[in-house]
N, C-alpha and C. Protein backbone atom coordinates (compact mmCIF):
# COMPACT_ATOMS: atom_id res chain seq x y z
N MET A 1 -39.83 47.84 -47.94
CA MET A 1 -40.61 46.59 -47.49
C MET A 1 -40.81 46.60 -45.89
N ALA A 2 -42.05 46.14 -45.27
CA ALA A 2 -42.36 46.22 -44.09
C ALA A 2 -43.37 44.87 -43.68
N LEU A 3 -42.53 44.65 -42.34
CA LEU A 3 -43.73 43.51 -41.83
C LEU A 3 -43.59 44.03 -40.73
N TYR A 4 -45.40 43.44 -40.71
CA TYR A 4 -46.31 43.61 -39.39
C TYR A 4 -46.26 42.60 -38.50
N SER A 5 -46.15 43.19 -37.42
CA SER A 5 -45.54 41.93 -36.50
C SER A 5 -46.18 42.59 -34.97
N PHE A 6 -47.39 42.09 -33.94
CA PHE A 6 -47.38 42.26 -32.96
C PHE A 6 -47.87 43.60 -32.69
N GLY A 7 -48.99 44.68 -33.52
CA GLY A 7 -48.95 45.96 -33.39
C GLY A 7 -48.10 46.72 -34.11
N ARG A 8 -46.65 46.20 -34.39
CA ARG A 8 -45.58 47.36 -34.79
C ARG A 8 -45.62 47.05 -36.28
N ILE A 9 -45.13 47.84 -37.10
CA ILE A 9 -44.52 47.61 -38.73
C ILE A 9 -42.94 48.10 -38.38
N LYS A 10 -42.26 46.96 -39.05
CA LYS A 10 -40.89 46.95 -39.18
C LYS A 10 -40.39 47.33 -40.32
N ILE A 11 -39.58 47.98 -40.88
CA ILE A 11 -39.14 48.30 -42.21
C ILE A 11 -38.23 47.31 -42.58
N VAL A 12 -38.00 46.34 -43.52
CA VAL A 12 -36.93 45.28 -43.96
C VAL A 12 -36.16 45.73 -45.19
N SER A 13 -34.94 45.86 -45.00
CA SER A 13 -33.86 45.87 -46.47
C SER A 13 -32.98 44.77 -46.21
N ARG A 14 -32.31 45.00 -47.45
CA ARG A 14 -31.17 43.94 -47.50
C ARG A 14 -30.24 44.67 -46.69
N ASN A 15 -29.15 43.77 -45.81
CA ASN A 15 -28.01 44.27 -45.46
C ASN A 15 -26.93 43.16 -45.00
N GLY A 16 -25.91 43.46 -46.16
CA GLY A 16 -25.22 42.23 -46.37
C GLY A 16 -25.54 41.29 -47.20
N VAL A 17 -25.70 39.98 -46.34
CA VAL A 17 -25.75 39.04 -46.97
C VAL A 17 -27.32 38.48 -46.62
N LYS A 18 -27.98 39.50 -46.04
CA LYS A 18 -29.46 38.94 -45.63
C LYS A 18 -30.46 39.44 -46.48
N SER A 19 -31.43 38.76 -47.15
CA SER A 19 -32.26 39.46 -48.08
C SER A 19 -34.00 39.33 -47.22
N ALA A 20 -35.06 40.02 -48.07
CA ALA A 20 -36.28 40.00 -47.43
C ALA A 20 -36.92 38.51 -47.33
N VAL A 21 -36.38 37.70 -47.92
CA VAL A 21 -37.08 36.17 -47.88
C VAL A 21 -36.21 36.07 -46.69
N ALA A 22 -35.01 36.01 -46.39
CA ALA A 22 -34.24 35.53 -44.79
C ALA A 22 -35.14 36.15 -43.99
N THR A 23 -35.56 37.45 -43.68
CA THR A 23 -35.88 37.90 -42.95
C THR A 23 -37.28 37.37 -42.75
N ALA A 24 -37.96 37.12 -43.55
CA ALA A 24 -39.40 37.24 -43.49
C ALA A 24 -39.42 35.19 -42.91
N ALA A 25 -38.18 34.70 -43.38
CA ALA A 25 -38.45 33.13 -43.05
C ALA A 25 -38.28 33.13 -41.48
N TYR A 26 -37.11 34.27 -41.08
CA TYR A 26 -37.04 33.88 -39.64
C TYR A 26 -38.36 34.57 -38.73
N HIS A 27 -38.92 35.36 -39.50
CA HIS A 27 -39.77 36.07 -38.50
C HIS A 27 -41.49 34.78 -38.56
N ALA A 28 -41.03 34.15 -39.36
CA ALA A 28 -42.42 33.09 -39.99
C ALA A 28 -41.86 31.97 -39.02
N GLY A 29 -40.73 31.60 -38.81
CA GLY A 29 -40.23 30.58 -37.99
C GLY A 29 -40.42 29.47 -38.91
N THR A 30 -39.99 29.65 -40.58
CA THR A 30 -40.15 28.26 -41.45
C THR A 30 -39.09 28.51 -42.46
N MET A 31 -39.50 27.84 -43.38
CA MET A 31 -37.98 27.50 -44.08
C MET A 31 -38.68 27.79 -45.96
N PHE A 32 -37.93 29.32 -46.34
CA PHE A 32 -38.17 29.69 -47.75
C PHE A 32 -36.68 29.43 -48.69
N GLU A 33 -36.91 29.16 -49.51
CA GLU A 33 -35.92 28.97 -50.66
C GLU A 33 -36.09 30.70 -51.53
N ASN A 34 -34.50 31.20 -51.54
CA ASN A 34 -34.97 32.41 -51.84
C ASN A 34 -34.58 31.95 -53.61
N GLN A 35 -35.56 32.64 -54.63
CA GLN A 35 -35.57 32.34 -56.00
C GLN A 35 -34.32 33.21 -56.77
N TYR A 36 -34.39 34.41 -55.91
CA TYR A 36 -33.13 35.46 -56.44
C TYR A 36 -31.70 34.64 -56.44
N ASP A 37 -31.13 34.13 -55.60
CA ASP A 37 -29.87 33.74 -55.13
C ASP A 37 -30.02 32.23 -55.42
N GLY A 38 -31.23 31.26 -54.89
CA GLY A 38 -31.05 29.89 -54.76
C GLY A 38 -30.66 29.30 -53.03
N THR A 39 -30.37 30.65 -52.72
CA THR A 39 -30.31 29.86 -50.96
C THR A 39 -31.76 29.59 -50.06
N THR A 40 -31.27 28.95 -49.48
CA THR A 40 -32.79 28.25 -48.49
C THR A 40 -32.47 28.86 -47.37
N HIS A 41 -33.53 29.56 -46.49
CA HIS A 41 -33.29 29.93 -44.97
C HIS A 41 -34.31 29.13 -44.33
N ASP A 42 -33.63 28.37 -43.30
CA ASP A 42 -34.41 27.35 -42.65
C ASP A 42 -34.65 27.76 -41.17
N TYR A 43 -35.12 28.34 -41.00
CA TYR A 43 -35.77 28.84 -39.44
C TYR A 43 -36.89 27.78 -38.64
N ARG A 44 -37.02 26.74 -39.09
CA ARG A 44 -38.20 26.03 -38.64
C ARG A 44 -37.81 25.72 -36.75
N ASP A 45 -36.64 25.92 -36.52
CA ASP A 45 -36.15 25.32 -35.25
C ASP A 45 -35.97 26.02 -34.02
N LYS A 46 -36.59 27.86 -34.80
CA LYS A 46 -36.88 28.59 -33.97
C LYS A 46 -38.29 29.02 -33.15
N ALA A 47 -37.74 28.75 -31.43
CA ALA A 47 -38.59 28.91 -30.64
C ALA A 47 -39.59 30.29 -30.60
N ASN A 48 -40.66 29.92 -29.94
CA ASN A 48 -41.57 31.40 -29.60
C ASN A 48 -42.23 31.79 -31.18
N VAL A 49 -42.60 31.19 -32.09
CA VAL A 49 -43.13 32.14 -32.98
C VAL A 49 -44.70 31.49 -32.88
N GLY A 50 -45.08 32.62 -32.97
CA GLY A 50 -46.93 32.84 -33.03
C GLY A 50 -47.54 31.77 -34.10
N GLU A 51 -48.92 32.32 -34.66
CA GLU A 51 -49.42 32.14 -35.42
C GLU A 51 -49.43 32.92 -36.59
N THR A 52 -49.05 32.83 -38.09
CA THR A 52 -48.66 33.70 -39.12
C THR A 52 -50.35 33.72 -39.95
N TYR A 53 -50.33 34.98 -40.05
CA TYR A 53 -51.71 35.26 -41.27
C TYR A 53 -51.52 36.67 -42.18
N ILE A 54 -52.13 36.24 -43.10
CA ILE A 54 -51.99 37.48 -44.09
C ILE A 54 -53.12 37.95 -44.67
N ARG A 55 -53.40 39.15 -44.59
CA ARG A 55 -54.42 39.99 -45.23
C ARG A 55 -53.88 40.75 -46.56
N MET A 56 -54.94 40.50 -47.29
CA MET A 56 -54.37 40.50 -48.94
C MET A 56 -55.44 41.69 -49.50
N PRO A 57 -55.53 42.43 -50.26
CA PRO A 57 -56.44 43.18 -50.57
C PRO A 57 -56.97 42.39 -52.06
N ASP A 58 -57.93 42.65 -52.42
CA ASP A 58 -58.85 41.98 -53.53
C ASP A 58 -58.04 42.23 -54.77
N THR A 59 -57.19 43.18 -54.65
CA THR A 59 -56.52 43.67 -55.81
C THR A 59 -54.83 42.67 -56.03
N ALA A 60 -54.43 41.86 -54.95
CA ALA A 60 -53.63 41.08 -54.80
C ALA A 60 -53.75 39.97 -55.87
N PRO A 61 -52.58 39.43 -56.45
CA PRO A 61 -52.30 38.13 -57.12
C PRO A 61 -53.39 37.39 -56.39
N ALA A 62 -54.02 36.45 -57.65
CA ALA A 62 -54.62 35.59 -56.86
C ALA A 62 -54.42 34.39 -56.38
N ALA A 63 -53.08 34.07 -56.66
CA ALA A 63 -52.67 32.60 -55.93
C ALA A 63 -52.19 33.27 -54.62
N TRP A 64 -51.78 34.65 -53.88
CA TRP A 64 -51.72 35.29 -52.87
C TRP A 64 -52.65 35.05 -51.84
N ARG A 65 -54.10 35.35 -52.64
CA ARG A 65 -55.11 35.24 -51.72
C ARG A 65 -55.72 33.88 -51.59
N ASP A 66 -54.99 32.97 -52.12
CA ASP A 66 -55.82 31.49 -52.54
C ASP A 66 -55.84 30.90 -50.90
N GLU A 67 -56.67 30.81 -50.46
CA GLU A 67 -56.15 30.13 -48.90
C GLU A 67 -56.36 28.72 -48.98
N SER A 68 -56.59 27.94 -49.91
CA SER A 68 -56.37 26.40 -49.91
C SER A 68 -54.68 26.26 -50.11
N ILE A 69 -53.88 27.47 -50.32
CA ILE A 69 -52.43 26.91 -50.46
C ILE A 69 -51.79 27.90 -48.63
N PRO A 70 -51.08 26.77 -48.36
CA PRO A 70 -50.90 27.07 -46.92
C PRO A 70 -50.38 28.14 -46.63
N THR A 71 -50.71 29.03 -45.62
CA THR A 71 -50.18 30.67 -45.65
C THR A 71 -48.59 30.63 -45.56
N LYS A 72 -47.83 30.11 -44.87
CA LYS A 72 -46.50 30.14 -44.88
C LYS A 72 -46.11 29.98 -46.58
N GLN A 73 -46.37 29.11 -47.10
CA GLN A 73 -45.94 29.07 -48.25
C GLN A 73 -46.56 30.09 -49.55
N ARG A 74 -47.72 30.83 -49.00
CA ARG A 74 -47.90 31.84 -49.47
C ARG A 74 -47.14 33.06 -49.25
N LEU A 75 -46.67 32.97 -48.06
CA LEU A 75 -45.69 33.80 -47.53
C LEU A 75 -44.57 34.25 -48.42
N GLY A 76 -43.97 32.62 -48.33
CA GLY A 76 -42.83 32.54 -49.46
C GLY A 76 -42.82 33.33 -50.72
N MET A 77 -43.97 33.04 -51.29
CA MET A 77 -44.32 33.38 -52.81
C MET A 77 -44.11 34.97 -52.32
N ILE A 78 -45.05 35.37 -51.73
CA ILE A 78 -45.16 37.07 -51.91
C ILE A 78 -43.54 37.76 -51.48
N TRP A 79 -42.72 37.01 -50.61
CA TRP A 79 -41.49 38.02 -50.38
C TRP A 79 -40.45 37.33 -51.51
N ASN A 80 -40.96 36.31 -52.01
CA ASN A 80 -39.83 36.05 -53.14
C ASN A 80 -40.09 37.12 -54.46
N ALA A 81 -41.35 37.56 -54.30
CA ALA A 81 -41.60 38.68 -55.84
C ALA A 81 -41.69 39.72 -55.02
N VAL A 82 -41.38 40.14 -54.11
CA VAL A 82 -40.96 41.38 -53.60
C VAL A 82 -39.18 41.38 -53.36
N GLU A 83 -38.61 40.56 -53.46
CA GLU A 83 -37.19 40.35 -53.67
C GLU A 83 -36.58 40.43 -55.18
N MET A 84 -37.49 39.92 -56.01
CA MET A 84 -37.21 39.61 -57.21
C MET A 84 -37.60 41.25 -57.61
N ALA A 85 -38.56 41.76 -57.36
CA ALA A 85 -39.08 43.39 -57.66
C ALA A 85 -37.84 44.42 -57.32
N SER A 86 -37.15 43.91 -56.20
CA SER A 86 -36.17 45.05 -55.71
C SER A 86 -35.03 45.50 -56.73
N PRO A 87 -34.93 46.41 -57.25
CA PRO A 87 -34.29 47.24 -58.31
C PRO A 87 -32.55 46.70 -58.19
N ALA A 88 -32.20 46.62 -56.93
CA ALA A 88 -30.60 46.50 -56.89
C ALA A 88 -30.65 45.73 -55.55
N GLN A 89 -29.23 44.53 -55.57
CA GLN A 89 -29.04 44.25 -54.40
C GLN A 89 -28.83 44.74 -52.58
N ASN A 90 -28.73 46.36 -52.97
CA ASN A 90 -28.89 46.82 -51.75
C ASN A 90 -29.71 48.09 -51.73
N ALA A 91 -30.81 47.60 -52.28
CA ALA A 91 -32.37 48.08 -52.20
C ALA A 91 -32.93 47.95 -50.84
């Protein structure tokens, strides 16, 4: 998995108790519920979080491209899908 931030790409992996959803919530400065284990990751009080944007190819699921859904909500949907698609807890 990769996060693109300020001109660089960072590979994201689960390490111990962290998840891709937790890492994405931290970087976006928002709150996501991890559908895999039911854990809520709340980083809304994190300072210095800029704007969040999503670029999706035309082949991405329609809900991920639907700009009527708030960006951070779509991010939660995307990262939960990534988490659910990972083959193992240590993927």
